[in-house]
Short mmCIF file of C-alpha atoms and ligand atoms in Angstrom, two decimals:
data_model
loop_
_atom_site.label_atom_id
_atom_site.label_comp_id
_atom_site.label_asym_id
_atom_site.label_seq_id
_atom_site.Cartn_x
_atom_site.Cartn_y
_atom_site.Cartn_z
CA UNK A 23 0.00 0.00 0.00
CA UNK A 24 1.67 3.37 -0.99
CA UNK A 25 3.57 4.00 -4.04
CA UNK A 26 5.52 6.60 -2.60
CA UNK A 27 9.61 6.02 -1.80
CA UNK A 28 9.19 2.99 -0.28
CA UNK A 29 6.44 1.03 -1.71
CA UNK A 30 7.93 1.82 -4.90
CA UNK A 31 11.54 0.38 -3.74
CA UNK A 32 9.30 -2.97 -2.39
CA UNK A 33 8.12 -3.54 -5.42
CA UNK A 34 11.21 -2.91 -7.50
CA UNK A 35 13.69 -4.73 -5.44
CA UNK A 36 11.17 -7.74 -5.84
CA UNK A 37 11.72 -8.13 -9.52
CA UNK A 38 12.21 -11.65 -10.87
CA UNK A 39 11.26 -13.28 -7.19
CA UNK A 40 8.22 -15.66 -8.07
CA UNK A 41 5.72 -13.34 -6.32
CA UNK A 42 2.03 -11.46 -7.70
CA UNK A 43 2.45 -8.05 -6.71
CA UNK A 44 -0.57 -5.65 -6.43
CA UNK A 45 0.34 -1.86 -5.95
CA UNK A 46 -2.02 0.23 -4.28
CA UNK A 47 -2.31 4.03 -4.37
CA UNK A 48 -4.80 6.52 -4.03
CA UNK A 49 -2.93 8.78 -6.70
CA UNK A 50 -1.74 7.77 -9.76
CA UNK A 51 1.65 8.61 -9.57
CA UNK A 52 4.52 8.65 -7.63
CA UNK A 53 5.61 12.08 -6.30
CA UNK A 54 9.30 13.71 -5.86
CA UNK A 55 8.16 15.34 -3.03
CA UNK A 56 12.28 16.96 -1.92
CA UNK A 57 11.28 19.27 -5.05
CA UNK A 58 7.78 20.22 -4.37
CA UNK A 59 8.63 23.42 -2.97
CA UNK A 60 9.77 24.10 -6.26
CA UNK A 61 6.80 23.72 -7.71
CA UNK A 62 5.43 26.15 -4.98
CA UNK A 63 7.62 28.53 -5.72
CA UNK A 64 7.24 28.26 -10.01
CA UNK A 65 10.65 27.19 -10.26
CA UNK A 66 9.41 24.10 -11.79
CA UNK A 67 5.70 22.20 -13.81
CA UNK A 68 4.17 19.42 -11.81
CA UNK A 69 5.35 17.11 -14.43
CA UNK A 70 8.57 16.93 -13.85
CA UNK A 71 8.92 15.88 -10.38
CA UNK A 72 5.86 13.26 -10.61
CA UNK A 73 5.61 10.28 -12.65
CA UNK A 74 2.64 7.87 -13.46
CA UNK A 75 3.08 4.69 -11.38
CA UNK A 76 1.26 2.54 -13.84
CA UNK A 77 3.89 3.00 -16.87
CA UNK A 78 6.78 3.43 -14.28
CA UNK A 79 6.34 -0.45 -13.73
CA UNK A 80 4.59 -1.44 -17.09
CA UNK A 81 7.27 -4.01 -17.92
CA UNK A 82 6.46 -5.94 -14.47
CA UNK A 83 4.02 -8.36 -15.44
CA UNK A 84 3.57 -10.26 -12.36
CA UNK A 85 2.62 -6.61 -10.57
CA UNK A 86 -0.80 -4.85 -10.95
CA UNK A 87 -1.04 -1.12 -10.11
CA UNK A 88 -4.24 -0.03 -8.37
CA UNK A 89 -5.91 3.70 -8.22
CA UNK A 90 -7.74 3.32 -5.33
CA UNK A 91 -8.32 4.69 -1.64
CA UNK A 92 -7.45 2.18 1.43
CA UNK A 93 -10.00 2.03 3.97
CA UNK A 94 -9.09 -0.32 6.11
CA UNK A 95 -7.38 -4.32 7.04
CA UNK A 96 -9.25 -7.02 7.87
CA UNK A 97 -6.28 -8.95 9.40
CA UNK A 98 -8.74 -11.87 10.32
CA UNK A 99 -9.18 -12.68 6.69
CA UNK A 100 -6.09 -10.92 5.16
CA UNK A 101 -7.74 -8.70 3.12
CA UNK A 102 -7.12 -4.74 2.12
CA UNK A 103 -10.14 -2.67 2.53
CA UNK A 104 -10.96 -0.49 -0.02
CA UNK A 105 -13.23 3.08 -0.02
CA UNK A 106 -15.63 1.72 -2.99
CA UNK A 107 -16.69 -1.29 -0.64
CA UNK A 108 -14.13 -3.74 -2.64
CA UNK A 109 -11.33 -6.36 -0.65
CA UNK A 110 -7.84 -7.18 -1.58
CA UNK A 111 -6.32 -10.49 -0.75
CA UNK A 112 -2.72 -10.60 0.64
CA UNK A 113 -0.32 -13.09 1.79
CA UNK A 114 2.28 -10.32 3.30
CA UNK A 115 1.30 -6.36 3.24
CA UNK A 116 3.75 -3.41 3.44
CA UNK A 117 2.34 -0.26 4.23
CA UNK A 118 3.95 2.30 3.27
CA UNK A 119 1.21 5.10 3.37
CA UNK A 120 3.13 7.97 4.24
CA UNK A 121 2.33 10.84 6.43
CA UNK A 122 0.75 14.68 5.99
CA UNK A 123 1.54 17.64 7.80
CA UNK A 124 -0.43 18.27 10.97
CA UNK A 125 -1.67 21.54 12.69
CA UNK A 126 -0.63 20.09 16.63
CA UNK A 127 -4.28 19.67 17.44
CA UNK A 128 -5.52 23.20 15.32
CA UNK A 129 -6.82 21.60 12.05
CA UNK A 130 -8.81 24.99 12.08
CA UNK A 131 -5.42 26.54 10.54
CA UNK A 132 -5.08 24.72 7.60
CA UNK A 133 -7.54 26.90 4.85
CA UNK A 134 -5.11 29.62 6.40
CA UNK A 135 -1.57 28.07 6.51
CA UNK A 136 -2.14 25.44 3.58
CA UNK A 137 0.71 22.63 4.12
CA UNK A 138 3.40 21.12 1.58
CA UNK A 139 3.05 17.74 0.90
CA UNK A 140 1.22 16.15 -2.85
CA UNK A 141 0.84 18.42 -6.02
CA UNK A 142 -2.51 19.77 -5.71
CA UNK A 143 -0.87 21.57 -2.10
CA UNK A 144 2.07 22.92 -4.48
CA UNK A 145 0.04 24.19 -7.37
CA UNK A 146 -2.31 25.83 -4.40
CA UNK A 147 0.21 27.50 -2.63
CA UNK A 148 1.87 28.86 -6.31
CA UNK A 149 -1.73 30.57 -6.55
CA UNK A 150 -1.82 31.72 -3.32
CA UNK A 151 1.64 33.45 -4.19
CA UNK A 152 1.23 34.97 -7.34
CA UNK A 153 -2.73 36.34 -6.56
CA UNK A 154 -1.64 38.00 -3.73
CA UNK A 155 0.77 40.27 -5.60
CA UNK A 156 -1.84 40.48 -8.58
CA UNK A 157 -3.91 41.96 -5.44
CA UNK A 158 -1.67 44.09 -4.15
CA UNK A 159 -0.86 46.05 -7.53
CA UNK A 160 -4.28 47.09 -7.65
CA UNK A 161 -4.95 47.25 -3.74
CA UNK A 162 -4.84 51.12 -3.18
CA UNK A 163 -4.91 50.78 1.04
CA UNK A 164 -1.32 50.96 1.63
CA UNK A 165 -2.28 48.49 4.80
CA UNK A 166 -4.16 46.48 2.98
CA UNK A 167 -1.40 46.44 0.10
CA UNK A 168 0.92 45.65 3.12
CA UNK A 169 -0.43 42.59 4.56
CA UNK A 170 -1.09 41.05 0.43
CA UNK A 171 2.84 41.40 0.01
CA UNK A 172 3.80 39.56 3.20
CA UNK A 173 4.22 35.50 3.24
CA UNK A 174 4.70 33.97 6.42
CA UNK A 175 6.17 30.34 6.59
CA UNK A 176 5.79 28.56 9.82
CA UNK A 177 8.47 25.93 10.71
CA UNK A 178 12.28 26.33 10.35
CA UNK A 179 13.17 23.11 8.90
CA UNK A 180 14.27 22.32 5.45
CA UNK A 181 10.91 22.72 3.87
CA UNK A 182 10.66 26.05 5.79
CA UNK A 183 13.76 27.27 4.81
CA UNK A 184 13.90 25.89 1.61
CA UNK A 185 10.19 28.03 0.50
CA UNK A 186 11.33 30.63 2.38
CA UNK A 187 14.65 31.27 0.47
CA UNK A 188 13.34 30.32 -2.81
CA UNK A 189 9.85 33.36 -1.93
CA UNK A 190 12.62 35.92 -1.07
CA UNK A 191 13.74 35.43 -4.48
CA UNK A 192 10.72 34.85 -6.49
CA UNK A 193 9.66 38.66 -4.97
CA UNK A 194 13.25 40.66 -4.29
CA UNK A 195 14.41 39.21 -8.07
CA UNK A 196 12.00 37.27 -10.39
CA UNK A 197 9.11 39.26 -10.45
CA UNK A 198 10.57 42.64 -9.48
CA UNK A 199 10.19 43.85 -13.26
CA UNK A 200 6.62 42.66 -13.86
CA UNK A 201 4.37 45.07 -11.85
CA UNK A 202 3.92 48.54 -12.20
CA UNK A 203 2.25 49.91 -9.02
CA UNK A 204 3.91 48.10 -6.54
CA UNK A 205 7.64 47.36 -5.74
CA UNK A 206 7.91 43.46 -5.10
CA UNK A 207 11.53 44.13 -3.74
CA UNK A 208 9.67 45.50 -0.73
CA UNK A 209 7.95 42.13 0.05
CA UNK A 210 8.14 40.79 3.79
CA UNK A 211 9.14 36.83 3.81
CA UNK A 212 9.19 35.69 7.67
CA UNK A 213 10.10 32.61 8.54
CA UNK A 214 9.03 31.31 12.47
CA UNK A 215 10.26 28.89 14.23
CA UNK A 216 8.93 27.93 17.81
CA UNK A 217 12.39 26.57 18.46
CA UNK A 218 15.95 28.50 19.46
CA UNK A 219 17.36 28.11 15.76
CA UNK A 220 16.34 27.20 12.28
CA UNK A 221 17.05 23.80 10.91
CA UNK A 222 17.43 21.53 14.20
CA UNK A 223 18.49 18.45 12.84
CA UNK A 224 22.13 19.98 11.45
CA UNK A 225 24.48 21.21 13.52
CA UNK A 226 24.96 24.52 15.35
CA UNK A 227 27.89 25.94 12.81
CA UNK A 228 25.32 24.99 9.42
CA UNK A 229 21.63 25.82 11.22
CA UNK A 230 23.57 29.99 11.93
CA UNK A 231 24.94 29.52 8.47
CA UNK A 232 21.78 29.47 7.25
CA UNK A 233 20.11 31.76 9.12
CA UNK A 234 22.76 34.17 8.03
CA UNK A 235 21.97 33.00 4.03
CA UNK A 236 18.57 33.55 4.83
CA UNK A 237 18.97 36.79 6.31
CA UNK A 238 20.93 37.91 3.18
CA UNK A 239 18.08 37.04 1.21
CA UNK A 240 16.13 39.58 3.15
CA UNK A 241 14.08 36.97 4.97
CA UNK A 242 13.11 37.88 8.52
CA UNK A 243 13.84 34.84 11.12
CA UNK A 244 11.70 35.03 13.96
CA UNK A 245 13.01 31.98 16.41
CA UNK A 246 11.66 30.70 19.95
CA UNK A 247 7.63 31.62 20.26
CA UNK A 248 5.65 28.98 19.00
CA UNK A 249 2.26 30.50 16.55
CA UNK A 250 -0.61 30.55 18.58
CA UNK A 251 -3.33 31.41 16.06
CA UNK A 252 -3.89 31.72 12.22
CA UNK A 253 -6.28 33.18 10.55
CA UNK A 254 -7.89 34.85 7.38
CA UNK A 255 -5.78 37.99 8.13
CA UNK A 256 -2.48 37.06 9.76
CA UNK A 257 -0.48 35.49 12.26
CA UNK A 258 -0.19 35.19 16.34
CA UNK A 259 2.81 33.67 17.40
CA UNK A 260 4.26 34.27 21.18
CA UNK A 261 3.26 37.98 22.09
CA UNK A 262 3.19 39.54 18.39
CA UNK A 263 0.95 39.53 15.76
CA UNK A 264 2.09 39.93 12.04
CA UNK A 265 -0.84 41.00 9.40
CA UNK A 266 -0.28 38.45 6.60
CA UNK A 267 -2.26 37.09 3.53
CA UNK A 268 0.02 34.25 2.41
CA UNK A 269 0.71 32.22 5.32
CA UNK A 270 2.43 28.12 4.41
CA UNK A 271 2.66 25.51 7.47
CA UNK A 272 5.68 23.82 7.46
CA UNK A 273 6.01 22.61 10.83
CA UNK A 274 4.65 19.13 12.00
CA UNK A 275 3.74 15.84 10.38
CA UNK A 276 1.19 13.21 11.12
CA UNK A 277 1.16 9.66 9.83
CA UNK A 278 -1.58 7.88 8.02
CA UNK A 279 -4.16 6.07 9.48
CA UNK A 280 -2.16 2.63 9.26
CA UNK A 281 -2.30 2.52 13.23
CA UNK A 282 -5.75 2.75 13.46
CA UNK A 283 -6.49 0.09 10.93
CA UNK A 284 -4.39 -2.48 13.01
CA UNK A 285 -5.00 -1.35 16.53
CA UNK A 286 -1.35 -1.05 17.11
CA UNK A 287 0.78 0.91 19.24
CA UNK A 288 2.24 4.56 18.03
CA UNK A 289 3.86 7.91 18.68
CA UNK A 290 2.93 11.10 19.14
CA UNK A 291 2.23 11.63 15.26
CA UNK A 292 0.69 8.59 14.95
CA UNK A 293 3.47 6.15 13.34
CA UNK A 294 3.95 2.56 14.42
CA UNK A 295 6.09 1.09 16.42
CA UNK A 296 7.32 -1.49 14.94
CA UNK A 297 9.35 -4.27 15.86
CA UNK A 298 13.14 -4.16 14.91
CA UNK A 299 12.53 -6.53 11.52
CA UNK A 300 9.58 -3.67 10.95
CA UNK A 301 6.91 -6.12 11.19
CA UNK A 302 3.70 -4.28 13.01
CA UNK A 303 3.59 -5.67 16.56
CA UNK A 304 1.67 -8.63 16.94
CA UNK A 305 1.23 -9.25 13.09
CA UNK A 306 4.37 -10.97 11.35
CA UNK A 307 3.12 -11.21 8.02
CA UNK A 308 2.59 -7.00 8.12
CA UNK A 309 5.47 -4.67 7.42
CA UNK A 310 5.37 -1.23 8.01
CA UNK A 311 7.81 1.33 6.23
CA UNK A 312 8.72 4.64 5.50
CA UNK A 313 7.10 8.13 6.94
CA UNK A 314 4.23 5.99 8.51
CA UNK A 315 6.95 4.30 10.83
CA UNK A 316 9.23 4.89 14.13
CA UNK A 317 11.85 2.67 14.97
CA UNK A 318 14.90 3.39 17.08
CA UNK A 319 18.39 2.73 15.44
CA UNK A 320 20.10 6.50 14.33
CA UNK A 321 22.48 6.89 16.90
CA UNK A 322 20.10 6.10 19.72
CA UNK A 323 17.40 8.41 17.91
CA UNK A 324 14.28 7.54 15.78
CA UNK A 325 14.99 6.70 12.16
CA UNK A 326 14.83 10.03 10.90
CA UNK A 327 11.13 10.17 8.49
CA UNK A 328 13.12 11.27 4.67
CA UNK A 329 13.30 9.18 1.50
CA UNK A 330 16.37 7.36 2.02
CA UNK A 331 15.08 5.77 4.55
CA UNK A 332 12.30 4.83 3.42
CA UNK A 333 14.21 3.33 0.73
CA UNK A 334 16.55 1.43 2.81
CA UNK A 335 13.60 -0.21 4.42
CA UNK A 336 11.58 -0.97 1.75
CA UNK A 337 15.23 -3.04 0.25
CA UNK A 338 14.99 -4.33 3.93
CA UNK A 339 11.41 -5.92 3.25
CA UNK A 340 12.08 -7.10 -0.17
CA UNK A 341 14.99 -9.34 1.04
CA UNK A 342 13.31 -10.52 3.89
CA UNK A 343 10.13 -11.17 1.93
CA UNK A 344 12.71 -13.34 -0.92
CA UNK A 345 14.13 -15.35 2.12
CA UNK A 346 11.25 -16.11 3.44
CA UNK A 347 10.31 -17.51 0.15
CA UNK A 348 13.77 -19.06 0.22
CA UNK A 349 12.57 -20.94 3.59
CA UNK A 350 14.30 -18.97 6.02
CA UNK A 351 11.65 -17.64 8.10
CA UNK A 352 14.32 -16.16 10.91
CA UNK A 353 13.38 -11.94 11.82
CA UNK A 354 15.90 -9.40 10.42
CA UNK A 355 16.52 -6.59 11.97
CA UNK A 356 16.74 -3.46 10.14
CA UNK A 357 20.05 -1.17 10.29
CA UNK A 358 19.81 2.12 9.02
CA UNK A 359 22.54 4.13 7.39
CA UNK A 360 22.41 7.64 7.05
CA UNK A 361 24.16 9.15 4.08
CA UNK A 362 23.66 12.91 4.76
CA UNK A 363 21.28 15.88 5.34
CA UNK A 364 20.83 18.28 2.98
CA UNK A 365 18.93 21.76 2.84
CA UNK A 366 19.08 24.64 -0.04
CA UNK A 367 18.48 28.03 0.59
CA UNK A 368 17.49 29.89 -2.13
CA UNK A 369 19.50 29.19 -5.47
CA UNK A 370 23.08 29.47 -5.11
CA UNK A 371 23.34 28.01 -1.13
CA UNK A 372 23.18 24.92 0.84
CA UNK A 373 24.40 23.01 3.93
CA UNK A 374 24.88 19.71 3.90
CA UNK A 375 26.20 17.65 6.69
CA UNK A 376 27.42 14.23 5.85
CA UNK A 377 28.91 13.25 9.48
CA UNK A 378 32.45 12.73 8.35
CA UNK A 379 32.16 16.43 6.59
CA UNK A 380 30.19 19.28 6.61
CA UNK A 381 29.53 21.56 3.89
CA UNK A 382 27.65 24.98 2.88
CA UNK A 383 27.50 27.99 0.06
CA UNK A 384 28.13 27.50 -3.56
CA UNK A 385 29.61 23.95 -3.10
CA UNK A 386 27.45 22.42 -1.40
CA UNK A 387 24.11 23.90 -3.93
CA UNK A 388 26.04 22.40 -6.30
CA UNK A 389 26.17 19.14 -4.63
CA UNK A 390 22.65 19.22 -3.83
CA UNK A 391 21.30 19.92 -7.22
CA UNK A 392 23.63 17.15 -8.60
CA UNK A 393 22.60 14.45 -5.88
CA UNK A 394 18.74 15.09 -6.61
CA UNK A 395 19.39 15.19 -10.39
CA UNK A 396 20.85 11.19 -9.94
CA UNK A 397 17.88 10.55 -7.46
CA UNK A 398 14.94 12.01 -10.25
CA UNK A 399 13.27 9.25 -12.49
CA UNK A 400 14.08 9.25 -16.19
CA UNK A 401 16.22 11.19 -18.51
CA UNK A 402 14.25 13.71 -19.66
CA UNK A 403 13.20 15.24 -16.48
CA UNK A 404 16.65 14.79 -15.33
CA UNK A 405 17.67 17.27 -18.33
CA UNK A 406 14.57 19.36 -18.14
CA UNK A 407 15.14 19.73 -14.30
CA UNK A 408 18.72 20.42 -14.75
CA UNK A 409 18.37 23.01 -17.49
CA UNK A 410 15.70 24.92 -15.52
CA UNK A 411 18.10 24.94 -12.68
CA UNK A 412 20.34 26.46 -14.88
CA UNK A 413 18.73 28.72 -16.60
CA UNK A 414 17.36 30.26 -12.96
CA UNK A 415 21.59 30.12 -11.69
CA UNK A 416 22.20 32.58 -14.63
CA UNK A 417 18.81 34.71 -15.20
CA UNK A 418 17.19 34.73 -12.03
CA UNK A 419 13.54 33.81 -14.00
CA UNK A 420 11.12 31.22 -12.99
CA UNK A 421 8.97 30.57 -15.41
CA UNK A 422 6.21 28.30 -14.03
CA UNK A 423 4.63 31.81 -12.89
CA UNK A 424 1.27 29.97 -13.75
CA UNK A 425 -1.91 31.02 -12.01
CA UNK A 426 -4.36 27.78 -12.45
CA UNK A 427 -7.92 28.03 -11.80
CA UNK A 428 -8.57 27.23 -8.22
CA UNK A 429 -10.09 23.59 -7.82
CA UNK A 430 -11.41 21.62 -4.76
CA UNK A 431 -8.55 20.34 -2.82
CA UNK A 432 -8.64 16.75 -2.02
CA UNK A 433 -9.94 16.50 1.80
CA UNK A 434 -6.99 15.79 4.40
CA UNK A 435 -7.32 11.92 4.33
C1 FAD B 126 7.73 19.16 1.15
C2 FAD B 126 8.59 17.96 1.49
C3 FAD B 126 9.95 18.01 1.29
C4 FAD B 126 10.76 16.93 1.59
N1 FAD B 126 12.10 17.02 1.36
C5 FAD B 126 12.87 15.93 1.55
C6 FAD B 126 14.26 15.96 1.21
O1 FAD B 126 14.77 17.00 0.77
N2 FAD B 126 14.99 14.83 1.38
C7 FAD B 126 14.43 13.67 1.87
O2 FAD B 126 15.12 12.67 1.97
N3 FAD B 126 13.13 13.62 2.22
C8 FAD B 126 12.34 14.71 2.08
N4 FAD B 126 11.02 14.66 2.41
C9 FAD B 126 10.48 13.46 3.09
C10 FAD B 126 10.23 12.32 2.12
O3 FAD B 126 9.54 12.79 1.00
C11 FAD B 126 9.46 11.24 2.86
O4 FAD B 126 10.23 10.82 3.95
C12 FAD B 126 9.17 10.07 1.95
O5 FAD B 126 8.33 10.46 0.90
C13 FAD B 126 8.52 8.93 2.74
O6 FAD B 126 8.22 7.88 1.87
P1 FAD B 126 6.95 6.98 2.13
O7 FAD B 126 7.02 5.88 1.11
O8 FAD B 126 6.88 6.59 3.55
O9 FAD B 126 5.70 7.93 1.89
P2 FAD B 126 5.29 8.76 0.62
O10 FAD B 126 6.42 8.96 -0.31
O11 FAD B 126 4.61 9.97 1.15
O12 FAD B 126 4.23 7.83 -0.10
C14 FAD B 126 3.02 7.45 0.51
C15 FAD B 126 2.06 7.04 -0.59
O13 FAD B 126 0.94 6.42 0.01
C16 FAD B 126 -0.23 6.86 -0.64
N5 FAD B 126 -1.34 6.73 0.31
C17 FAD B 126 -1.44 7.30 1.53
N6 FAD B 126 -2.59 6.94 2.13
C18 FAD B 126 -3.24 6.14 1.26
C19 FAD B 126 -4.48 5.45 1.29
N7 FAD B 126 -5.28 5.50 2.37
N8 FAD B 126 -4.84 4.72 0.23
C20 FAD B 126 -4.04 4.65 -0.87
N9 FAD B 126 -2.85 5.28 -0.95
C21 FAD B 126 -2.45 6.00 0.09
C22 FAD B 126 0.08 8.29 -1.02
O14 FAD B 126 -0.74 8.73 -2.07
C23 FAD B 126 1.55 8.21 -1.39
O15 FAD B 126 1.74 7.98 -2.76
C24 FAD B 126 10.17 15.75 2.12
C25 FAD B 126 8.79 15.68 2.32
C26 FAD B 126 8.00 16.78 2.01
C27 FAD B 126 6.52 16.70 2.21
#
């Protein structure tokens, strides 16, 4: 179930083992999701950081892809519940249904501070951008014009710094020749964070190296009060109040529902706690991977929730699945290995800690650009994505400055 990062790596790394295969997902294709932002931001179309999962695995015939919405397990009868009243059989399941962004118990925030997670949030948030500074050229209340040119991103870690970088630009140097009544250099981009510094996970040296970056890029960093209230026309956070028509949440993530359906055990954001071979307690034949997940094993810490490990664990399940085919029934438990964090801000710096060394500026964009080009799917958007990238390096202009007609937004499943 999932055919994000690691329900996609299941069902690759079990090529040629004499399993059937169904793939279930509620979308029909699998999402890049370390370059939504991007598409946020118009640095980038929808189509080339997604890909249909169908033709991505249309020379497995032993596998059968599935649009459709999971409901629940019947774990009595083995069986995958589906919204339109259907069942799936299964000898072994792996969910790997992923996680959203959560409000910490304020769900009334979200039409205010949309969240960054599938395409329909990026291509929302890109409107949400580009009306507001349609608005404010022909908003003659200099107040009013005020609060339409200021975004507010909640959450200082590398989604939050990585739209709030990438807005500074769009305004201070993309669009600053395409209005006439207003002055888009003038836009406010503030960036909270409830916590003492931006970017937690990285070190002390990289999180004030990017706050500095940041800073450069005229964002405001507002550090240690957590926001108290959103709404239609701004922002509490602490003891201040900032008058805001673009807010993005950035901060917080809740699993899917894959507890509930079993009954088991989980955190605070709802992710299982699986046993050390990742089977869901109590249920060997169940596997649980990826964002929807919490296992200990990262020096001492949780397995942090980004795409590499999700891939590592969904390898982890395909090789235990093949020995278990094999007759070797014995649990494995699963090791993680962490190859590196990685955060951009804005187009020409990064930081990127790799344990052994630590990186940041010029270098290490350039690094990060190259490491997601290898990691994208397919040629084409690898050269597409990399031509873009270099096009904005030189010139500065984004040009998926698109304004789509506003549609229904899937509800928060
Ligand atoms: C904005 C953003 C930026 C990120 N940046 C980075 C980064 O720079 N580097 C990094 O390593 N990681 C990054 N991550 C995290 C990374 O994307 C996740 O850790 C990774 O996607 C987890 O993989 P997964 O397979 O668990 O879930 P996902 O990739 O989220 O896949 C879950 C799949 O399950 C499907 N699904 C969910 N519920 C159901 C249901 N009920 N029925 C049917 N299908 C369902 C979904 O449609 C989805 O396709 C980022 C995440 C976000 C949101």
């Amino acid at each position: 179930m999932g055919a994000g990062f690691g329900g996609l790596e299941v069902a690759r790394r079990l090529a040629g083992a004499p399993v059937r295969i169904t793939l279930i997902d509620q979308r029909n294709h699998h999402l890049f999701q370390p370059l939504l932002y991007q598409v946020a931001t118009a640095s980038l179309a929808t189509s080339e950081i997604a890909w249909p999962v169908r033709h991505l695995l249309r020379r497995r015939k032993e596998l059968t892809t599935l649009l459709a919405f999971v409901t629940g397990i019947d774990s009595a009868d083995g069986k995958v519940l589906l919204e339109d009243g259907s069942a799936i059989p299964y000898d072994t399941l792996v969910l790997a249904t992923g996680a959203r962004h959560a409000y910490f118990g304020h769900d009334e925030w979200e039409p205010y501070a949309p969240g960054l997670k599938t395409l329909e949030d990026a291509t929302d948030i890109r409107r949400r951008l580009l009306l507001s500074f349609e608005r404010a050229e022909r908003e003659s209340d200099p107040e009013r014009r005020a609060s339409l040119l200021t975004f507010v991103i909640v959450g200082g870690g590398p989604t939050g710094v990585e739209l709030a970088g990438t807005i500074a630009e769009l305004a201070h140097e993309t669009l600053r020749e395409d209005f006439r009544l207003i002055d888009t250099r003038k836009a406010r981009v503030i960036l909270i964070e409830a916590g003492p510094r931006i970017l937690p996970s990285f070190t002390d040296d990289l999180s004030a190296y990017a706050h500095a970056a940041l800073e450069r890029l005229g964002v405001e960093v507002e550090l240690g009060r957590p926001v108290r209230e959103c709404t239609d026309n701004g922002v509490g956070f602490g003891d201040r109040k900032i008058s805001a028509k673009v807010i993005l949440w950035a901060a917080g993530v809740r699993a899917s529902a894959a507890a509930d359906w079993l009954g088991v055990p989980a955190d605070h954001a709802n992710r299982i706690k699986a046993e050390p071979d990742l089977s869901a307690p109590g249920y060997p034949d169940i596997f649980v991977i990826g964002d929807t997940v919490t296992i200990d094993g990262w020096r001492g810490k949780p397995v942090p929730g980004i795409a590499p490990a999700a891939k590592q664990q969904g390898r982890h399940i395909a090789t235990t699945i093949k020995m278990r085919l094999g007759g070797d029934a014995s649990p494995r438990p699963f090791r993680y290995k962490h190859s590196g964090s990685l955060a951009t801000i804005g187009k020409r710096s990064a930081v990127i800690d790799f344990g052994w060394i630590r990186i940041r500026g010029r270098l290490a964009w350039w690094i990060w650009g190259l490491a997601h080009i290898y990691f994208l799917i397919g040629v084409r958007n690898r050269l597409a994505i990399a031509l873009n990238w270099l096009w904005i390096y030189a010139s500065g202009d984004r040009s998926a400055r698109l304004i789509t007609p506003g549609e229904e937004r899937p509800s928060r499943r």
